[in-house]
XYZ file of C-alpha atoms in Angstrom:
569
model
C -37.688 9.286 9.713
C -34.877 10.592 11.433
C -32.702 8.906 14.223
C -34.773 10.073 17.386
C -37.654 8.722 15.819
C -35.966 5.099 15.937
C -36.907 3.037 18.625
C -36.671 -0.113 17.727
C -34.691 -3.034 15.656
C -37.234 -2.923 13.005
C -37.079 0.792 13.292
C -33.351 0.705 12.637
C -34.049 -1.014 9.752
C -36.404 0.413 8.069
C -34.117 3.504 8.942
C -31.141 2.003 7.325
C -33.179 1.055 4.240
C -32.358 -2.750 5.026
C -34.903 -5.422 4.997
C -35.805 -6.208 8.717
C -35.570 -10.708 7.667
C -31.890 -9.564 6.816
C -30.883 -7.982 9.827
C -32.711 -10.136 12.003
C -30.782 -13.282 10.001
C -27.572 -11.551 10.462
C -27.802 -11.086 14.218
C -29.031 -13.837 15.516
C -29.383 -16.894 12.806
C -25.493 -15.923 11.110
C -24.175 -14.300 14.407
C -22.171 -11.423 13.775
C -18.508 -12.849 14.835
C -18.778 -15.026 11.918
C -18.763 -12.528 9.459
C -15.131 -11.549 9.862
C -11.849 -12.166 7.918
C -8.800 -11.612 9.391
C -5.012 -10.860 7.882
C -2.458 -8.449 8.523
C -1.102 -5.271 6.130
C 2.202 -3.479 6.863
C 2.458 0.004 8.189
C 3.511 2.822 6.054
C 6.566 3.445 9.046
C 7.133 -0.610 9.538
C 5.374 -3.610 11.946
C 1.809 -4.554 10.752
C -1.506 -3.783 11.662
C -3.828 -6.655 12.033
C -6.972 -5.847 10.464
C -10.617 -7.622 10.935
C -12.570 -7.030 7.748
C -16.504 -8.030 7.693
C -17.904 -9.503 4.756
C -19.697 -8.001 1.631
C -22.834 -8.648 3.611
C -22.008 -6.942 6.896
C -20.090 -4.499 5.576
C -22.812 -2.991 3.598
C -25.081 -3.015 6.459
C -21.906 -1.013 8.409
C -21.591 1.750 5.496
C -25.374 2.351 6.333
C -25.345 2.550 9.624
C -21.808 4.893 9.660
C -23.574 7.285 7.161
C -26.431 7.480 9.056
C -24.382 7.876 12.262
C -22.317 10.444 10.667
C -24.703 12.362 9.484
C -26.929 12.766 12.758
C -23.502 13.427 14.476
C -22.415 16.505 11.886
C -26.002 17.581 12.689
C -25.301 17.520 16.400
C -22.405 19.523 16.171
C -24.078 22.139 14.124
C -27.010 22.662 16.218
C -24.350 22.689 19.237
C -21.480 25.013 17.780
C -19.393 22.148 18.978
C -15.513 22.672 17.975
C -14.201 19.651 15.657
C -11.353 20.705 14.506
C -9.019 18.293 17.450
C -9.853 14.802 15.714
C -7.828 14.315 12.361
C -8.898 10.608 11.668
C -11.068 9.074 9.590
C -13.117 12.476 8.709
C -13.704 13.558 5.261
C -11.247 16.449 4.567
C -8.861 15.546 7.141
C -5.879 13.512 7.330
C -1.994 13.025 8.926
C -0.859 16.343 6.993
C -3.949 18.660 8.348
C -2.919 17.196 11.731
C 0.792 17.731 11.934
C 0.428 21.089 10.426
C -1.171 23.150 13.831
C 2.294 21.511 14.806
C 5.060 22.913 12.629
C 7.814 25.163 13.572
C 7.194 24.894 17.357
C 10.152 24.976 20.184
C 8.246 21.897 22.238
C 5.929 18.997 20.973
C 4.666 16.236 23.504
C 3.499 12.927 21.470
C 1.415 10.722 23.621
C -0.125 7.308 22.308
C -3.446 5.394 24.034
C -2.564 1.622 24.450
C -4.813 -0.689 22.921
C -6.699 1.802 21.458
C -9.690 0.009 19.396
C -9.887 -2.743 21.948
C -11.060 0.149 24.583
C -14.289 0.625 23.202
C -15.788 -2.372 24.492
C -19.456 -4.185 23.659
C -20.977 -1.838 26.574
C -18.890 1.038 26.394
C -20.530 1.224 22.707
C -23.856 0.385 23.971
C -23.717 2.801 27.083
C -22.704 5.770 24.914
C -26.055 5.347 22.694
C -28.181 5.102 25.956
C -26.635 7.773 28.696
C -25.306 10.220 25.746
C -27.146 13.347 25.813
C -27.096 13.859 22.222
C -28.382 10.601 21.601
C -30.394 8.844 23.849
C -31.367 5.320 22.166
C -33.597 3.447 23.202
C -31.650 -0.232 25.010
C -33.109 -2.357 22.371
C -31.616 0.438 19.227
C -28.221 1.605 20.864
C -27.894 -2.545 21.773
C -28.311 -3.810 17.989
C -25.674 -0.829 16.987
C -23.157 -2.609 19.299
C -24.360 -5.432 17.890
C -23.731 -4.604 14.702
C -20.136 -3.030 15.119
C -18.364 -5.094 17.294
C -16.202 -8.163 16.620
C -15.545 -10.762 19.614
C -16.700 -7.869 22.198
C -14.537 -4.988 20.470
C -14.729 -2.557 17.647
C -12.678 -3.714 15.228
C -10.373 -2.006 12.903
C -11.559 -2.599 9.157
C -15.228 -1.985 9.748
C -16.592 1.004 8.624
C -18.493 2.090 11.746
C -15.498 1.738 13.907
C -13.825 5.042 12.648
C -17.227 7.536 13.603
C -18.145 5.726 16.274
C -14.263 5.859 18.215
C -14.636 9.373 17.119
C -18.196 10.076 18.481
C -16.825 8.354 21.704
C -13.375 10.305 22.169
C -15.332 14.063 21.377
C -16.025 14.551 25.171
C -12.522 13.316 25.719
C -10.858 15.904 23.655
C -12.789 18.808 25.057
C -11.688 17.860 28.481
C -8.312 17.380 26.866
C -8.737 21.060 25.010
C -9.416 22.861 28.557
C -5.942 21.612 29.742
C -4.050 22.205 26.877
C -5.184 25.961 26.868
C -4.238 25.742 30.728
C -0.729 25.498 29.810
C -0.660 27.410 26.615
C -0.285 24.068 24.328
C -2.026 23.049 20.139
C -3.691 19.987 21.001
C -4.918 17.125 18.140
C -5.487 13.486 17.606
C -5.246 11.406 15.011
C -6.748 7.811 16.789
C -4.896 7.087 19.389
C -1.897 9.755 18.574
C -2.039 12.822 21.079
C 0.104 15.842 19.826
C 0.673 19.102 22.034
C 3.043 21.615 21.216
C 3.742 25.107 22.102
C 6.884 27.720 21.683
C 6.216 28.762 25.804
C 10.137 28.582 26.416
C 8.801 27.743 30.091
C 6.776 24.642 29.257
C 9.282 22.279 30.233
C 9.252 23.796 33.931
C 5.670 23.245 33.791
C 5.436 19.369 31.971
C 5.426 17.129 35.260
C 2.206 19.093 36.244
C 0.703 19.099 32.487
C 1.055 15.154 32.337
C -0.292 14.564 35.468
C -3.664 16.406 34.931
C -3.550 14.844 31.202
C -3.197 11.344 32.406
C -6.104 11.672 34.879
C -7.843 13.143 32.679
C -7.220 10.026 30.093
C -7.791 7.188 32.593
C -11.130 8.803 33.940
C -12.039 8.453 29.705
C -11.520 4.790 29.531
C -8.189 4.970 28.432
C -4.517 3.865 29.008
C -1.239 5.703 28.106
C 1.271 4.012 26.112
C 3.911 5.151 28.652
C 6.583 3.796 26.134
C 5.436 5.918 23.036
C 5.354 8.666 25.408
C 7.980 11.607 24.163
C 8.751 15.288 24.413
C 10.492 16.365 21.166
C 13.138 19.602 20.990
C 13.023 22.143 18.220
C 16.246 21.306 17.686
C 16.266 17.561 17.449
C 13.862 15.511 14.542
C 10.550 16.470 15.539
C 7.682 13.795 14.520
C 3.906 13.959 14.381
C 1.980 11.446 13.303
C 4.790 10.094 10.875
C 5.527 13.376 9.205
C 8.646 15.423 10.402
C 6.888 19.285 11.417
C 10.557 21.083 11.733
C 10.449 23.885 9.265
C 7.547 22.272 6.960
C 5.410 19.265 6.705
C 8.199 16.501 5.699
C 8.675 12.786 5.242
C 11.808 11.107 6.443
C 14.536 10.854 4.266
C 14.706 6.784 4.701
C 11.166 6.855 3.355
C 12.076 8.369 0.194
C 15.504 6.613 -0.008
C 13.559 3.165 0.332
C 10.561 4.017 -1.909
C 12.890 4.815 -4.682
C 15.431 1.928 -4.231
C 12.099 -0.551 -4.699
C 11.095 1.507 -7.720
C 14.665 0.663 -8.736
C 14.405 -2.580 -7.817
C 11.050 -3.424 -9.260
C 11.712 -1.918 -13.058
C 15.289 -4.180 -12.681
C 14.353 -7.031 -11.735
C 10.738 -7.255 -11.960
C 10.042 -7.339 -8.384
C 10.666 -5.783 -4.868
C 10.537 -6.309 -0.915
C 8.534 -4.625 1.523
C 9.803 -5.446 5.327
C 11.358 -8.311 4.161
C 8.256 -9.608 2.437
C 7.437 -9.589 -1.254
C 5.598 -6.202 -2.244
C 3.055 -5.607 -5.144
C 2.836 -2.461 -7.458
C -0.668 -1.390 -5.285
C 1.871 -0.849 -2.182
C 4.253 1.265 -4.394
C 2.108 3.057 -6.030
C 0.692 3.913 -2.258
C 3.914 4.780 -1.217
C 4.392 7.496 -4.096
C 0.865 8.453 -3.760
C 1.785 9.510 0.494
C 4.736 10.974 -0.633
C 2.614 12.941 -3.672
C 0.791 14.188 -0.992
C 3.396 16.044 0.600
C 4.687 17.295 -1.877
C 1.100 18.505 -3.093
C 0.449 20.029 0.584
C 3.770 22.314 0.090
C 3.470 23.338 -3.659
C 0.136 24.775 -2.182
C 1.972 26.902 0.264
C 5.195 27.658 -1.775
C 3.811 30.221 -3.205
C 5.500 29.317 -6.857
C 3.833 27.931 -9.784
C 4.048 24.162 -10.372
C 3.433 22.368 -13.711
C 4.847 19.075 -15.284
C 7.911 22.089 -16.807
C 8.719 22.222 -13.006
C 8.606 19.106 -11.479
C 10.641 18.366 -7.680
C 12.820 15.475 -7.915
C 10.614 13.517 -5.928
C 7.419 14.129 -8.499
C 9.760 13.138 -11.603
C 10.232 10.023 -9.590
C 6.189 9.611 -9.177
C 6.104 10.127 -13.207
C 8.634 7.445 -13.989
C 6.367 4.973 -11.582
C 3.397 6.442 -13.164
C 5.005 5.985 -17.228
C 6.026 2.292 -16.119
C 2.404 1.395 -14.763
C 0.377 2.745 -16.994
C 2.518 2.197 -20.775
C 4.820 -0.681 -19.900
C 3.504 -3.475 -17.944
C -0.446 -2.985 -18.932
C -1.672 -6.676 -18.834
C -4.454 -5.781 -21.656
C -3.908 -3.778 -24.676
C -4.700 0.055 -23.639
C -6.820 2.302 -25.512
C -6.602 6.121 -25.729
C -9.337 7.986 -27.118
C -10.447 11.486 -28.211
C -12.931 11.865 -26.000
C -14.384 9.812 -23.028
C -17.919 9.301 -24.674
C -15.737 7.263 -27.201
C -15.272 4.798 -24.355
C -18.936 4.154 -24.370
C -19.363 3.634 -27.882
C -17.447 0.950 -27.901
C -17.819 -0.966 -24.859
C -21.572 -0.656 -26.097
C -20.617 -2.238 -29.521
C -18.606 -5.111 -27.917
C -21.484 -5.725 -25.535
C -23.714 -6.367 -28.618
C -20.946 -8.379 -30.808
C -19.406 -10.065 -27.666
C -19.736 -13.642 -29.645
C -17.586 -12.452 -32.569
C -15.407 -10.520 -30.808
C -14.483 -13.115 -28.036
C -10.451 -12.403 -26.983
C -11.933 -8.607 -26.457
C -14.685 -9.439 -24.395
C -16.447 -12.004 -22.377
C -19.369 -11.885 -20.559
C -19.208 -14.185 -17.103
C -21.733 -14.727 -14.676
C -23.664 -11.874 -16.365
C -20.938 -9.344 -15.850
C -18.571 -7.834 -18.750
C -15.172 -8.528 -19.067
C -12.993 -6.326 -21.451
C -9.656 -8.039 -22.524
C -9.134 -3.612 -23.307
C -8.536 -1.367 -21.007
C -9.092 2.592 -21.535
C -7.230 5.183 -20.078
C -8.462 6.755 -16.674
C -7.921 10.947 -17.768
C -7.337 11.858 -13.983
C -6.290 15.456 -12.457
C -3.255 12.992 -11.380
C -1.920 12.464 -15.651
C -3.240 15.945 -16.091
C -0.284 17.383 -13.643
C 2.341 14.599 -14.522
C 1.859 14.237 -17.932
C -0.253 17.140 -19.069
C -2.851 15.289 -19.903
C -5.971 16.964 -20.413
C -9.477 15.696 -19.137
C -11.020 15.231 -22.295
C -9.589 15.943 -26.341
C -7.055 14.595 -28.697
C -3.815 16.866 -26.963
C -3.371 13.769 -24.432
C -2.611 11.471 -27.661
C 0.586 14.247 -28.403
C 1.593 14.424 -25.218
C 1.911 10.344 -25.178
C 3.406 10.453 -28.052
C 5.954 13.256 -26.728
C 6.797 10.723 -23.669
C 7.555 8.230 -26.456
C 10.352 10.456 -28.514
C 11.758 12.645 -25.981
C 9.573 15.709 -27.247
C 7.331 18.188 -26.167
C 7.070 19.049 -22.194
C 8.196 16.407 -20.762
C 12.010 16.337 -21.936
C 11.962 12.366 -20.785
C 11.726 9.698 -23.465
C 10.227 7.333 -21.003
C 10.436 4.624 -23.840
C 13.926 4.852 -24.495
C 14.689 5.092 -20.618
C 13.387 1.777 -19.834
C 14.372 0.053 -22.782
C 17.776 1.238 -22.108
C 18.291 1.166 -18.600
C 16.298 -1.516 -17.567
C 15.701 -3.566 -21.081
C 12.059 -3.653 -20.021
C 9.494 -5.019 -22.973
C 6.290 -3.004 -23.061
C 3.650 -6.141 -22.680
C 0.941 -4.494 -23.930
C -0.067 -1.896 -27.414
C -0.798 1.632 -26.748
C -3.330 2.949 -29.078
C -4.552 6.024 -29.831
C -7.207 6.277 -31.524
C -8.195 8.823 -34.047
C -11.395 10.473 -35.730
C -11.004 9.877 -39.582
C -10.395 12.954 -40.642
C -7.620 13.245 -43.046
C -9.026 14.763 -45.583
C -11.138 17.361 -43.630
C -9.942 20.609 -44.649
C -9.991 21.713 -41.765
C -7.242 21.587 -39.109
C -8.225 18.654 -37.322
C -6.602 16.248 -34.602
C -4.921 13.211 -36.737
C -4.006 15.621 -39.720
C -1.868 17.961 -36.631
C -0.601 14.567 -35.469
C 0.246 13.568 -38.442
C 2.453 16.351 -39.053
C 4.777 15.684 -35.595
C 5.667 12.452 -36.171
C 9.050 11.778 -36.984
C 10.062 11.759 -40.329
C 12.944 8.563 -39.792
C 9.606 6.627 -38.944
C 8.968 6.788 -42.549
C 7.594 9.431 -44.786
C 4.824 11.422 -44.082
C 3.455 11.278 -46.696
C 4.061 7.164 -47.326
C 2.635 6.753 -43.618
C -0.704 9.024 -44.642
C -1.175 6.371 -47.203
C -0.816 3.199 -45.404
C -3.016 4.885 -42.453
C -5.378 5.359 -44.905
C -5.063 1.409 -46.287
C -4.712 -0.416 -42.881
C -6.222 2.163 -40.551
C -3.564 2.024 -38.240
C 0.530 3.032 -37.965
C 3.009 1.310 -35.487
C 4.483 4.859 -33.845
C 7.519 3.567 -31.563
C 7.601 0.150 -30.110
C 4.143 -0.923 -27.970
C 2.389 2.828 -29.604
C 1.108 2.667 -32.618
C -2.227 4.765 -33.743
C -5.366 3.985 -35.219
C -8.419 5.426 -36.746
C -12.027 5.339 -37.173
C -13.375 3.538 -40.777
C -15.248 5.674 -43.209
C -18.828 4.720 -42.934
C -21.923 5.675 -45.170
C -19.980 6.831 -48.370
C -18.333 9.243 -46.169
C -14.993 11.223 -46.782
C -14.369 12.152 -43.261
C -15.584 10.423 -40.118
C -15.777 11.010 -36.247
C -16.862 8.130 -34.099
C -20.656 9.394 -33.938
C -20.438 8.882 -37.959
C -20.758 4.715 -37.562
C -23.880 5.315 -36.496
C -26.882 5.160 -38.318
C -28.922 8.373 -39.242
C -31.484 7.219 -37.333
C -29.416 6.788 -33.995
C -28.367 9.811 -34.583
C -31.320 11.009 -35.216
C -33.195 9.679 -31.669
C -35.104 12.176 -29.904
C -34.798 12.083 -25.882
C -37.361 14.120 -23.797
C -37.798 16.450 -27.111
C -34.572 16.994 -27.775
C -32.283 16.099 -30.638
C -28.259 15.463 -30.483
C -26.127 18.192 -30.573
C -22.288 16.859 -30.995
C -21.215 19.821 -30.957
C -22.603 20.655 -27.578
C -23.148 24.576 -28.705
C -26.513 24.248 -29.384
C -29.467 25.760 -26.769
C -29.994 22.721 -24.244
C -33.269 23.272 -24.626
C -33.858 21.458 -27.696
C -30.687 19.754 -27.681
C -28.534 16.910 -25.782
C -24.873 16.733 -26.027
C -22.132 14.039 -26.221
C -22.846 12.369 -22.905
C -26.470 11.999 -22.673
C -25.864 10.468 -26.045
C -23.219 8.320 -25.029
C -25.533 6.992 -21.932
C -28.238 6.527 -24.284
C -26.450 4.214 -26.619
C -24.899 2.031 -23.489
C -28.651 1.668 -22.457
C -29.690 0.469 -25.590
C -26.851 -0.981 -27.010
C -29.171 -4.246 -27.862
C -31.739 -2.219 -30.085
C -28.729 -0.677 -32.147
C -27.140 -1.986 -35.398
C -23.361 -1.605 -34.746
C -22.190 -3.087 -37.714
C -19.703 0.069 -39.145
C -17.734 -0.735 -35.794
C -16.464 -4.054 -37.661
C -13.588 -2.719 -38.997
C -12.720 -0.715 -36.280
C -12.803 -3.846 -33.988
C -10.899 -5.445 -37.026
C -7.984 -3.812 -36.895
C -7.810 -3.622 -33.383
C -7.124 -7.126 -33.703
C -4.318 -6.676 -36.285
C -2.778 -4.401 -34.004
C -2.640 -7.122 -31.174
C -1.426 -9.480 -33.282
C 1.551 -6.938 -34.519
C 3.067 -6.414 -31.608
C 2.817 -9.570 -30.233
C 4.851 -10.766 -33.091
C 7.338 -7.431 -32.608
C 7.680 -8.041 -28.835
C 8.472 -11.848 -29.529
C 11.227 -10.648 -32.093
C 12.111 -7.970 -29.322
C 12.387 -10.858 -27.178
């Protein structure tokens, strides 16, 4: 079924995937106004926005229906060779930085803003554009449920997820209109919402501006719409120029009071444990936001710098992002993290402390028939990979953590020392890494190269082999300490897959045996992950008893440091 083949409510909800009781309940049993919670979040450049979120409910209903709409639309456009390149908001791939950058470097730019934006897309301007639009032509009874469905108290409301496509969908004949005149007079035209940005470098613009605005604001009240004479502005190339937040000068840039501010509540969060945002109390989510819009700058112009950028050559600004990002992730962890060789590791053992859940209680729980690990395991991103050098997958990452600890390697910060000294800040939580067993491989292998970099006023190397080898486990500096996997089976040498029985190993999926290797022709073999999968699936069929000691001294370790950080204390 596609969406010219919907006629009716049913229609739309068979359509949607949705059963048709549900949406019928929803509508007219519930009533849609009901379904709303309302509270306010601060702006990224001050004030708050007041937001009107539906419920789980509603909300899933909404990401249906904005797919759908989306989709059909994208189609439309296709078919149509219409242009879509005006409307930065709310579209995949698009965002404040693709806007402002058709406007950097010009001699004029003219902001305009639409007053009450959301609230002009009314319960029958929705409902109107689904009948009379000549890409879409609902049916009343379809086009009236999707108003329905996606307003709030008579308005689209900002927080649902159909009210981004649907303003969009709206404003596209709008900005065509809005195209024609900027061409007229030789102006870049884009919107971001209800931001309007022109700009040109025609030295005679201003002579011609009083005749621009006027056909622009006809143009915008025969749409439905209201300018926010007050927001109104024509900026100078060489005054501040501002688009959508971002100053467009010389190159996409934030203002300097941003940074200044962002730092000071780093500062002020890592000294006294807490910081303000507009006066109010802010959390770490809101500062880690912060650094992630200012990331993104700084991302957009490494792109276009033309030089090569790696955690060796990091911008003041990033090496601020990587002290936030060493303080989130190794300092104030409320659960003991977990760093392991490879991300099918992960698997293994939330597997294993599915099945032993009632002997290993202060690691997991299991509520309401969901699983809660008292562990968390660290999230490999592209982000760590350029800030730390942290690779995807492999036992590098555990160096390079250990580097951040000791001052070596890359990095050149010991981000242990730094907050332990500057900001006496106790790590809450132990950082393990955990190793395959493979000391006495003869080959070069990950924990035997580790073991050679640690430093030798820990204690000797070859005192700490030994005791690794007793207690399975080595406090490295403060909250880091390493671990490794038991020997199991009589073995010498173990990697994780080893605690497993021969005949887990030995499982045959679809034909094909495991490969751990992941060299071997996928036709007759499975790799790592599948196997991984596999054992998560089954996890209740599997004896897991060689992950005892492993879970064991996981425990010690807890126990450790919480007696080292109440001495520390």
């Amino acid at each position: 079924m596609n969406f010219e083949d919907v006629c009716t409510r049913n229609d739309l909800a068979d359509f949607l995937g949705i059963k048709r009781g549900k949406l019928t309940y929803i509508l007219y049993i519930q009533k849609v106004d009901t379904l709303y919670s309302t509270f306010s979040i601060p702006k990224k450049c001050g004030g708050e926005r007041i937001i009107n979120a539906p419920n789980d409910d509603l909300k899933q209903i909404q990401r249906k229906l904005a797919n759908a709409l989306w989709n059909y639309q994208a189609k439309i456009w296709e078919e149509n060779q219409i242009q879509t390149n005006i409307s930065h908001a709310f579209q995949k791939d698009k965002s404040i930085i693709t806007n402002s950058k058709r406007h950097v470097g010009k001699r004029y730019i003219v902001n305009i803003d639409l007053k009450n934006f959301f609230d002009s897309f009314h319960f029958g301007r929705v409902r109107g554009f689904f009948i009379k639009n000549f890409f879409w032509e609902l049916t009343e009874e379809v086009a009236t449920v999707i108003a329905q469905l996606t307003c709030y108290k008579g308005v689209l409301p900002q927080g649902a997820p159909t009210s981004p496509v649907i303003t969009n969908m709206i404003c596209n004949i709008m900005d065509m209109h809005l195209l024609q005149i900027a061409k007229r007079y030789k102006l870049n035209y884009t919107r971001y919402a209800d931001d309007m940005t022109f700009s040109t470098n025609d030295k005679h613009f201003p002579e011609h501006y009083d005749a621009f605005y006027k056909d622009l604001s006809k143009e915008i009240f025969q749409a439905g719409f209201q300018i926010n004479e007050e927001k109104t502005r024509i900026l100078y190339h060489n005054s501040r120029q501002e688009v959508t937040g971002l100053i467009v000068n010389n190159k996409i840039n934030l203002k300097r009071e941003y940074y200044k501010n962002t730092h000071a509540m780093a500062h002020s969060l890592y000294a006294n444990g807490s910081f303000t945002i507009n006066g109010k109390d802010g959390s770490i989510q809101q500062l880690e936001g912060r650094f992630s819009f200012i990331d993104q700058i700084e991302k957009y112009n490494n792109m276009h710098d033309g030089a090569k950028h790696s955690v060796t050559s990091l911008s003041h600004r990033e090496k601020k992002y990587q002290e936030f990002l060493f303080y989130k992730n190794f300092c104030i962890n409320s659960k003991p993290l977990i760093v392991t060789e490879g991300k099918t590791d992960i698997l293994y053992l939330k597997s294993a402390l599915r099945k032993m859940y009632l002997q290993y209680p202060d690691l997991v729980e299991k509520k309401d028939n969901q699983w809660i690990y008292n562990l968390t395991f660290l999230h490999r991103s592209s982000k760590l990979s350029y800030f730390f050098d942290f690779n995807l997958d492999g036992a590098d990452t555990m160096q390079n953590i250990y580097n951040m600890y000791t001052g070596s390697g890359k990095t050149h910060v010991n981000y242990y020392k730094h907050f332990q000294e500057k900001y006496d800040i106790k790590m809450q939580q132990p950082v393990i890494l955990l190793f395959d067993n493979e000391l006495e491989d003869k080959n070069d292998k990950p924990v035997k190269k580790f073991m050679g970099t640690i430093k030798t006023d820990i204690k000797d190397k070859k005192q700490a082999k030994e005791e690794l080898k007793k207690e399975l486990y080595l406090q490295l500096a403060g909250n880091l300490y390493m671990q490794i996997v038991p020997l199991a089976h009589s073995k010498q040498s173990c990697e994780i897959e080893d605690l497993f029985s021969e005949t887990v190993l030995n499982t045959e999926i679809s034909g094909r045996k495991f490969d751990r290797t992941g060299k071997e022709d996928k036709s007759q073999f499975y790799n790592k992950d599948i196997f991984s999968k596999y054992i998560l699936s089954h996890y209740e069929e599997i004896d897991f008893s060689s992950f005892i000691p492993l879970f064991d001294t996981l425990g010690k370790i807890i126990k450790d440091y919480s007696v080292l950080k109440n001495v520390q204390t």
